[in-house]
Short mmCIF file of C-alpha atoms and ligand atoms in Angstrom, two decimals:
data_model
loop_
_atom_site.label_atom_id
_atom_site.label_comp_id
_atom_site.label_asym_id
_atom_site.label_seq_id
_atom_site.Cartn_x
_atom_site.Cartn_y
_atom_site.Cartn_z
CA MET U 1 63.50 29.98 194.54
CA SER U 2 59.93 30.51 193.01
CA SER U 3 57.34 32.77 194.88
CA PRO U 4 56.19 30.97 197.94
CA LYS U 5 53.03 28.75 197.90
CA LEU U 6 50.38 30.71 199.36
CA PHE U 7 48.43 29.31 202.57
CA ALA U 8 47.14 32.94 203.28
CA PRO U 9 43.54 33.33 202.99
CA GLY U 10 43.43 34.83 199.51
CA PRO U 11 44.52 34.87 196.84
CA VAL U 12 45.25 31.15 197.33
CA ASP U 13 47.36 28.73 195.45
CA VAL U 14 46.37 28.27 191.96
CA SER U 15 47.02 24.63 190.28
CA PRO U 16 49.16 24.16 187.23
CA GLU U 17 46.10 22.24 185.72
CA THR U 18 44.05 25.39 186.27
CA PHE U 19 46.67 27.81 184.70
CA ALA U 20 46.88 25.16 181.76
CA ALA U 21 43.16 25.39 181.35
CA MET U 22 43.49 29.16 181.19
CA SER U 23 45.74 29.11 178.50
CA HIS U 24 43.10 28.04 176.05
CA THR U 25 43.17 29.73 172.60
CA MET U 26 41.55 33.36 173.02
CA ILE U 27 38.06 33.42 171.90
CA GLY U 28 35.67 36.53 171.06
CA HIS U 29 33.00 37.16 173.55
CA ARG U 30 30.31 37.91 170.92
CA GLY U 31 30.43 34.55 169.26
CA SER U 32 29.08 31.23 169.86
CA ASP U 33 32.14 29.75 171.47
CA PHE U 34 31.77 32.18 174.17
CA GLU U 35 28.04 31.33 174.54
CA GLU U 36 28.97 27.76 174.78
CA LEU U 37 31.56 28.62 177.38
CA TYR U 38 29.21 30.83 179.56
CA ALA U 39 26.49 28.13 179.54
CA SER U 40 28.76 25.36 180.52
CA LEU U 41 29.58 27.26 183.74
CA GLN U 42 25.88 27.69 184.68
CA PRO U 43 25.03 24.29 186.10
CA GLY U 44 28.21 24.00 188.31
CA LEU U 45 27.74 27.64 189.59
CA LYS U 46 24.10 27.22 190.32
CA SER U 47 24.96 23.81 192.33
CA VAL U 48 27.58 25.83 194.52
CA PHE U 49 25.30 28.82 195.17
CA GLY U 50 22.10 26.63 195.68
CA THR U 51 20.00 28.43 193.31
CA SER U 52 18.02 28.07 190.18
CA ARG U 53 18.70 31.71 189.29
CA PRO U 54 21.46 32.54 186.75
CA VAL U 55 24.78 33.12 187.87
CA PHE U 56 26.50 36.34 186.64
CA LEU U 57 29.93 36.80 185.93
CA SER U 58 31.50 40.23 186.87
CA THR U 59 35.15 40.98 185.56
CA SER U 60 36.10 42.76 188.90
CA SER U 61 37.26 41.77 192.35
CA ALA U 62 34.38 40.93 194.92
CA TRP U 63 34.36 44.64 195.98
CA GLY U 64 32.99 45.73 192.45
CA VAL U 65 29.88 43.54 193.12
CA MET U 66 29.65 44.52 196.81
CA GLU U 67 29.53 48.19 195.67
CA GLY U 68 27.28 47.17 192.79
CA ALA U 69 24.76 45.48 194.85
CA LEU U 70 24.02 48.67 197.02
CA ARG U 71 23.69 50.78 193.80
CA ASN U 72 21.21 48.41 192.46
CA LEU U 73 19.23 47.75 195.67
CA VAL U 74 19.40 50.63 198.13
CA ARG U 75 16.73 53.17 197.89
CA GLY U 76 16.52 54.41 201.46
CA LYS U 77 18.66 53.22 204.23
CA VAL U 78 21.26 50.34 204.35
CA LEU U 79 22.10 48.28 207.48
CA CYS U 80 25.55 46.89 207.59
CA LEU U 81 26.32 43.80 209.84
CA CYS U 82 29.81 44.48 210.98
CA CYS U 83 32.09 41.82 212.67
CA GLY U 84 35.54 42.37 210.98
CA ALA U 85 37.56 44.20 208.50
CA PHE U 86 35.71 43.41 205.52
CA SER U 87 32.05 43.74 206.99
CA ASP U 88 33.24 46.80 208.66
CA LYS U 89 34.50 48.26 205.35
CA TRP U 90 31.02 47.58 203.57
CA PHE U 91 29.75 50.19 205.97
CA ASP U 92 32.35 52.75 205.12
CA VAL U 93 31.81 51.90 201.41
CA ALA U 94 28.07 52.47 201.72
CA LYS U 95 28.77 55.87 203.38
CA LYS U 96 31.24 56.78 200.62
CA MET U 97 28.64 56.03 197.97
CA GLY U 98 26.45 58.55 199.78
CA TYR U 99 23.88 56.26 201.25
CA GLU U 100 22.24 56.60 204.57
CA ALA U 101 23.92 53.87 206.52
CA ASP U 102 23.61 52.41 209.80
CA LYS U 103 25.50 49.26 211.38
CA ILE U 104 25.32 46.56 213.99
CA GLN U 105 28.94 46.35 215.37
CA VAL U 106 30.28 43.53 217.23
CA GLU U 107 33.73 42.99 218.51
CA TRP U 108 36.10 41.36 216.04
CA GLY U 109 36.12 37.79 216.61
CA GLU U 110 32.54 37.47 217.53
CA ALA U 111 29.49 36.42 215.21
CA ILE U 112 26.48 38.44 214.25
CA ASP U 113 23.53 37.59 216.43
CA PRO U 114 20.36 37.34 214.46
CA GLU U 115 18.22 38.51 217.45
CA ALA U 116 20.36 41.90 217.42
CA VAL U 117 19.41 42.11 213.64
CA LYS U 118 15.84 41.60 214.36
CA ALA U 119 15.87 44.43 216.95
CA LYS U 120 17.79 46.67 214.69
CA LEU U 121 15.35 46.07 211.85
CA GLU U 122 12.41 46.74 214.11
CA GLU U 123 13.50 50.44 214.37
CA GLY U 124 12.30 50.53 210.72
CA GLY U 125 13.55 52.34 207.84
CA PHE U 126 15.91 49.95 206.37
CA ASP U 127 15.43 48.50 202.82
CA THR U 128 18.78 46.54 202.42
CA VAL U 129 21.15 44.63 204.68
CA THR U 130 24.83 43.74 203.99
CA PHE U 131 26.25 40.57 205.54
CA ILE U 132 29.30 38.56 205.24
CA HIS U 133 28.94 34.73 205.74
CA SER U 134 32.62 34.04 206.45
CA GLU U 135 34.54 37.09 207.96
CA THR U 136 37.95 36.20 206.47
CA SER U 137 39.62 38.73 208.71
CA THR U 138 38.51 36.97 211.93
CA GLY U 139 37.88 33.39 210.88
CA VAL U 140 34.31 33.87 212.12
CA LEU U 141 31.61 31.95 210.29
CA ASN U 142 28.30 33.87 210.75
CA ASP U 143 24.78 32.11 211.06
CA LEU U 144 23.64 32.33 207.57
CA ALA U 145 20.37 30.74 207.89
CA GLY U 146 19.61 32.62 211.10
CA VAL U 147 20.30 35.87 209.82
CA ALA U 148 18.37 35.34 206.57
CA ALA U 149 15.44 34.22 208.42
CA VAL U 150 15.39 37.49 210.40
CA VAL U 151 15.77 39.79 207.48
CA LYS U 152 13.16 37.65 205.29
CA SER U 153 10.64 38.27 208.22
CA PHE U 154 10.82 41.93 207.21
CA PRO U 155 8.98 42.43 203.81
CA ASP U 156 10.90 44.13 200.95
CA THR U 157 14.26 44.13 202.87
CA MET U 158 16.93 42.85 200.59
CA LEU U 159 19.66 40.72 202.02
CA ILE U 160 23.02 40.73 200.30
CA ILE U 161 25.58 38.16 201.39
CA ASP U 162 29.27 37.96 200.69
CA THR U 163 30.48 34.46 200.53
CA VAL U 164 33.91 35.17 199.16
CA SER U 165 35.51 32.86 201.62
CA SER U 166 32.90 30.34 202.28
CA LEU U 167 31.47 29.41 198.75
CA SER U 168 31.76 25.66 197.98
CA THR U 169 33.51 25.07 201.45
CA VAL U 170 30.03 24.92 203.41
CA PRO U 171 26.43 24.41 202.06
CA ILE U 172 25.08 27.70 200.56
CA GLU U 173 21.40 27.39 199.92
CA MET U 174 20.55 30.68 198.29
CA ASP U 175 17.06 30.04 197.19
CA ALA U 176 16.07 28.05 200.42
CA ILE U 177 17.28 30.81 202.78
CA GLY U 178 15.77 33.51 200.53
CA ALA U 179 18.80 35.37 199.98
CA ASP U 180 18.50 38.36 197.56
CA VAL U 181 22.18 38.61 196.27
CA VAL U 182 25.05 36.29 197.09
CA LEU U 183 28.30 37.10 195.63
CA ALA U 184 31.97 35.79 195.84
CA GLY U 185 35.36 36.63 194.20
CA VAL U 186 37.05 33.59 192.66
CA GLN U 187 40.72 34.04 194.12
CA LYS U 188 39.80 32.29 197.46
CA ALA U 189 37.60 29.32 197.96
CA LEU U 190 37.54 28.67 194.25
CA ALA U 191 41.32 28.94 193.84
CA LEU U 192 41.47 30.97 190.85
CA PRO U 193 43.57 33.95 189.93
CA PRO U 194 42.00 37.31 190.88
CA GLY U 195 39.90 39.36 188.71
CA LEU U 196 36.50 37.58 188.33
CA ALA U 197 33.55 37.79 190.88
CA VAL U 198 30.52 35.41 190.50
CA PHE U 199 27.10 36.54 191.84
CA ALA U 200 23.29 35.64 191.73
CA VAL U 201 20.12 37.91 192.23
CA SER U 202 16.80 36.77 193.38
CA GLU U 203 13.63 37.58 191.48
CA ALA U 204 12.60 40.22 194.09
CA ALA U 205 16.21 41.88 194.04
CA MET U 206 15.89 42.08 190.17
CA GLU U 207 12.52 43.81 190.46
CA ARG U 208 13.95 46.29 192.89
CA ALA U 209 16.73 47.04 190.58
CA LYS U 210 14.60 47.83 187.63
CA GLY U 211 13.11 50.58 189.56
CA THR U 212 16.43 51.85 191.14
CA PRO U 213 17.88 55.01 189.49
CA ASN U 214 21.28 55.76 188.67
CA ARG U 215 22.55 52.21 188.66
CA GLY U 216 25.39 53.01 186.29
CA TYR U 217 26.53 50.46 183.67
CA TYR U 218 29.14 48.33 184.62
CA PHE U 219 27.56 46.75 187.65
CA ASP U 220 23.92 47.21 186.54
CA PHE U 221 22.06 44.08 187.47
CA VAL U 222 19.40 44.66 184.61
CA GLU U 223 22.37 44.70 181.94
CA PHE U 224 23.61 41.23 183.48
CA ALA U 225 20.22 39.86 183.16
CA LYS U 226 19.69 41.06 179.65
CA ASN U 227 22.82 39.61 178.46
CA ASP U 228 22.63 36.43 180.51
CA GLU U 229 19.55 35.47 178.20
CA LYS U 230 21.98 35.39 175.50
CA ASN U 231 24.55 33.42 177.50
CA ASN U 232 26.75 36.62 177.55
CA THR U 233 28.05 39.40 179.75
CA PRO U 234 27.65 43.32 179.48
CA SER U 235 31.15 43.93 178.68
CA THR U 236 34.36 42.13 177.74
CA PRO U 237 34.93 39.71 180.50
CA CYS U 238 38.07 37.92 181.65
CA ILE U 239 37.73 35.06 179.19
CA ALA U 240 40.88 32.99 180.54
CA THR U 241 39.89 33.09 183.89
CA LEU U 242 36.51 31.72 182.64
CA PHE U 243 38.32 28.77 181.31
CA GLY U 244 39.89 28.45 184.61
CA LEU U 245 36.62 28.38 186.24
CA GLN U 246 35.16 25.77 183.82
CA TYR U 247 38.06 23.50 184.87
CA ILE U 248 37.55 24.23 188.58
CA LEU U 249 33.60 23.62 188.32
CA GLY U 250 34.52 20.15 186.63
CA GLU U 251 36.74 19.37 189.27
CA ILE U 252 34.08 20.16 191.93
CA GLU U 253 31.64 18.03 190.09
CA LYS U 254 33.92 14.98 189.93
CA GLU U 255 34.76 15.47 193.78
CA GLY U 256 31.09 16.06 194.62
CA LEU U 257 29.94 19.13 196.92
CA GLU U 258 29.72 16.88 199.95
CA ASN U 259 33.06 15.60 199.65
CA ARG U 260 34.41 18.91 199.14
CA PHE U 261 32.70 20.25 202.43
CA ALA U 262 34.18 17.29 204.09
CA ARG U 263 37.65 17.87 202.76
CA HIS U 264 37.59 21.59 204.04
CA ALA U 265 36.44 20.27 207.41
CA GLU U 266 38.98 17.84 207.66
CA THR U 267 41.91 19.94 206.42
CA ASN U 268 40.85 22.73 208.80
CA ALA U 269 40.62 20.49 211.81
CA MET U 270 44.27 19.48 211.17
CA ILE U 271 45.26 23.23 211.55
CA HIS U 272 43.06 23.55 214.83
CA THR U 273 44.93 20.35 216.19
CA TRP U 274 48.21 21.54 215.26
CA GLY U 275 47.56 24.99 217.00
CA ALA U 276 46.23 23.16 220.13
CA LYS U 277 49.52 21.19 220.21
CA HIS U 278 51.44 24.48 220.21
CA GLY U 279 49.10 26.27 222.61
CA PHE U 280 47.66 28.69 220.08
CA GLN U 281 44.25 29.95 220.77
CA LEU U 282 41.45 30.12 218.16
CA PHE U 283 40.41 33.70 217.61
CA ALA U 284 36.73 32.71 216.53
CA PRO U 285 34.25 31.26 219.17
CA GLU U 286 33.42 27.59 219.33
CA GLY U 287 30.52 26.77 216.85
CA ARG U 288 31.06 29.82 214.56
CA ARG U 289 34.30 29.00 213.07
CA SER U 290 35.14 29.16 209.54
CA ASN U 291 36.15 25.65 207.89
CA ALA U 292 38.11 27.34 205.09
CA LEU U 293 40.75 29.26 207.23
CA THR U 294 41.84 29.46 210.81
CA CYS U 295 42.64 32.57 212.82
CA PHE U 296 44.79 32.30 215.79
CA THR U 297 45.47 34.83 218.45
CA THR U 298 49.29 35.53 218.56
CA PRO U 299 50.67 34.62 221.95
CA ALA U 300 52.46 37.51 223.86
CA ASP U 301 55.78 35.78 223.79
CA PHE U 302 55.54 34.62 220.32
CA ASP U 303 57.84 36.23 217.54
CA LEU U 304 55.11 35.88 214.74
CA PRO U 305 57.23 38.03 212.05
CA ALA U 306 60.19 35.65 212.67
CA PHE U 307 58.03 32.51 212.33
CA ILE U 308 56.45 33.65 209.25
CA LYS U 309 59.77 34.96 207.70
CA THR U 310 61.48 31.64 208.40
CA LEU U 311 58.49 29.44 207.06
CA LYS U 312 58.97 31.44 203.91
CA SER U 313 62.51 31.49 203.50
CA LYS U 314 63.18 27.99 204.52
CA HIS U 315 60.16 26.11 203.29
CA ASN U 316 58.68 28.54 200.68
CA PHE U 317 55.14 28.63 202.29
CA LEU U 318 53.50 31.77 203.11
CA ILE U 319 50.72 32.14 205.60
CA ASN U 320 49.33 35.56 206.87
CA GLY U 321 50.32 37.70 209.90
CA GLY U 322 46.85 39.14 210.70
CA TYR U 323 44.65 41.51 208.62
CA GLY U 324 43.46 45.24 209.55
CA LYS U 325 43.43 46.32 213.19
CA ILE U 326 44.45 42.83 214.55
CA LYS U 327 47.66 42.52 212.36
CA GLY U 328 50.23 40.93 214.29
CA LEU U 329 47.77 40.20 217.17
CA THR U 330 46.63 37.27 215.11
CA PHE U 331 47.80 35.22 212.43
CA ARG U 332 45.72 33.12 209.65
CA ILE U 333 46.17 29.90 207.79
CA SER U 334 43.95 29.00 204.96
CA ASN U 335 42.95 25.58 203.71
CA MET U 336 40.89 26.83 200.81
CA GLY U 337 40.71 25.54 197.25
CA ASN U 338 42.65 22.56 196.31
CA GLU U 339 44.43 21.86 199.51
CA THR U 340 44.40 17.98 200.72
CA VAL U 341 45.27 16.27 203.71
CA ALA U 342 48.68 15.53 202.08
CA THR U 343 49.33 19.33 201.34
CA MET U 344 48.33 20.49 204.74
CA GLN U 345 50.50 18.01 206.35
CA GLU U 346 53.39 19.43 204.28
CA LEU U 347 52.67 22.76 205.67
CA ILE U 348 52.17 21.36 209.35
CA ASP U 349 55.56 19.58 209.16
CA ALA U 350 57.29 22.76 207.90
CA MET U 351 55.79 24.76 210.61
CA ASP U 352 56.82 22.20 213.28
CA ASP U 353 60.17 22.28 211.86
CA VAL U 354 60.33 26.15 212.18
CA LEU U 355 59.11 26.02 215.69
CA GLY U 356 61.49 23.46 216.65
C1 PLP F 1 38.89 39.04 200.20
C2 PLP F 1 37.40 39.49 200.66
C3 PLP F 1 36.93 40.57 200.03
C4 PLP F 1 37.48 41.44 199.11
O1 PLP F 1 37.70 40.92 197.88
P1 PLP F 1 38.26 41.66 196.55
O2 PLP F 1 38.18 40.42 195.70
O3 PLP F 1 39.60 41.98 197.09
O4 PLP F 1 37.40 42.85 196.28
C5 PLP F 1 35.53 40.87 200.51
N1 PLP F 1 35.00 40.01 201.18
C6 PLP F 1 35.66 38.86 202.00
C7 PLP F 1 34.81 38.04 203.01
C8 PLP F 1 36.88 38.62 201.61
O5 PLP F 1 37.50 37.50 202.22
#
């Protein structure tokens, strides 16, 4: 039997059509073929980011740009908004990088309260804020517009937003909300193989970066901007993945973003309905739930490892048994990427079969 189909929240299943697009003849990255490829990606990326800014291509996982954004923007103190494994880790990473960092910590499963962000920023001294839109470890979708409005009311405070598991599943209006950096890895909501991160930087953040010392080279925003003017990247990018991205952006354009959002809402609701039927409680609160993945609380009398194991051995589907400190206590099912009502129904039928 081949490897199981991934319904875990990242990496997610990659379609054969995507792999076919990726097996394009290799091209050099300092020639016109590459410039055309790079330019062809911009309209689609700008549309999913909701920006008129260029979207940069980083050959790294999301963490590369998460760390890079701090390196480019933090001069004084960074505030990290923590509500799960990924957002908590960003605080640890900021400290590992030697920055003065503080955090707002809410219980895993809760959302960040914009009022709390306001109160914290009023203490003063912060020049950068890290924020995760969809906290993939808990299934919480944070209040993007609310948090952005608060951060924007503090002049010269940069807002870095991780949209790894939300980009293209719900509207993201980078320019309208005044975000400074929006970033995502492509192996989740964009259903590509891992190894590429995409990000956009506001004009204000670009100005900040220019004057920030010790930006290094690989994640230097100024280098990305300089190369973007020539439709290029600072170093050799993962060209095969970029052909895959070109294919996916074409699919997004064909489907239409609004339809894509609606598809994610519908397939996500199917998993909620399935969970309710079996008495599984949702881990994230009403109104603040991601529509790209679902996180359930594991009932005390439920043999989660056996469920996951049988789903895999009998049906060749993989779901996830919880992440970080809530491993085992929760489990997660992804509906990101190319999943449809039909493919989610196959998963649901298989899960029902395992539950008996
Ligand atoms: C998966 C994930 C990351 C980490 O991404 P890498 O590509 O492994 O670096 C960061 N943030 C969120 C919200 C994620 O879901």
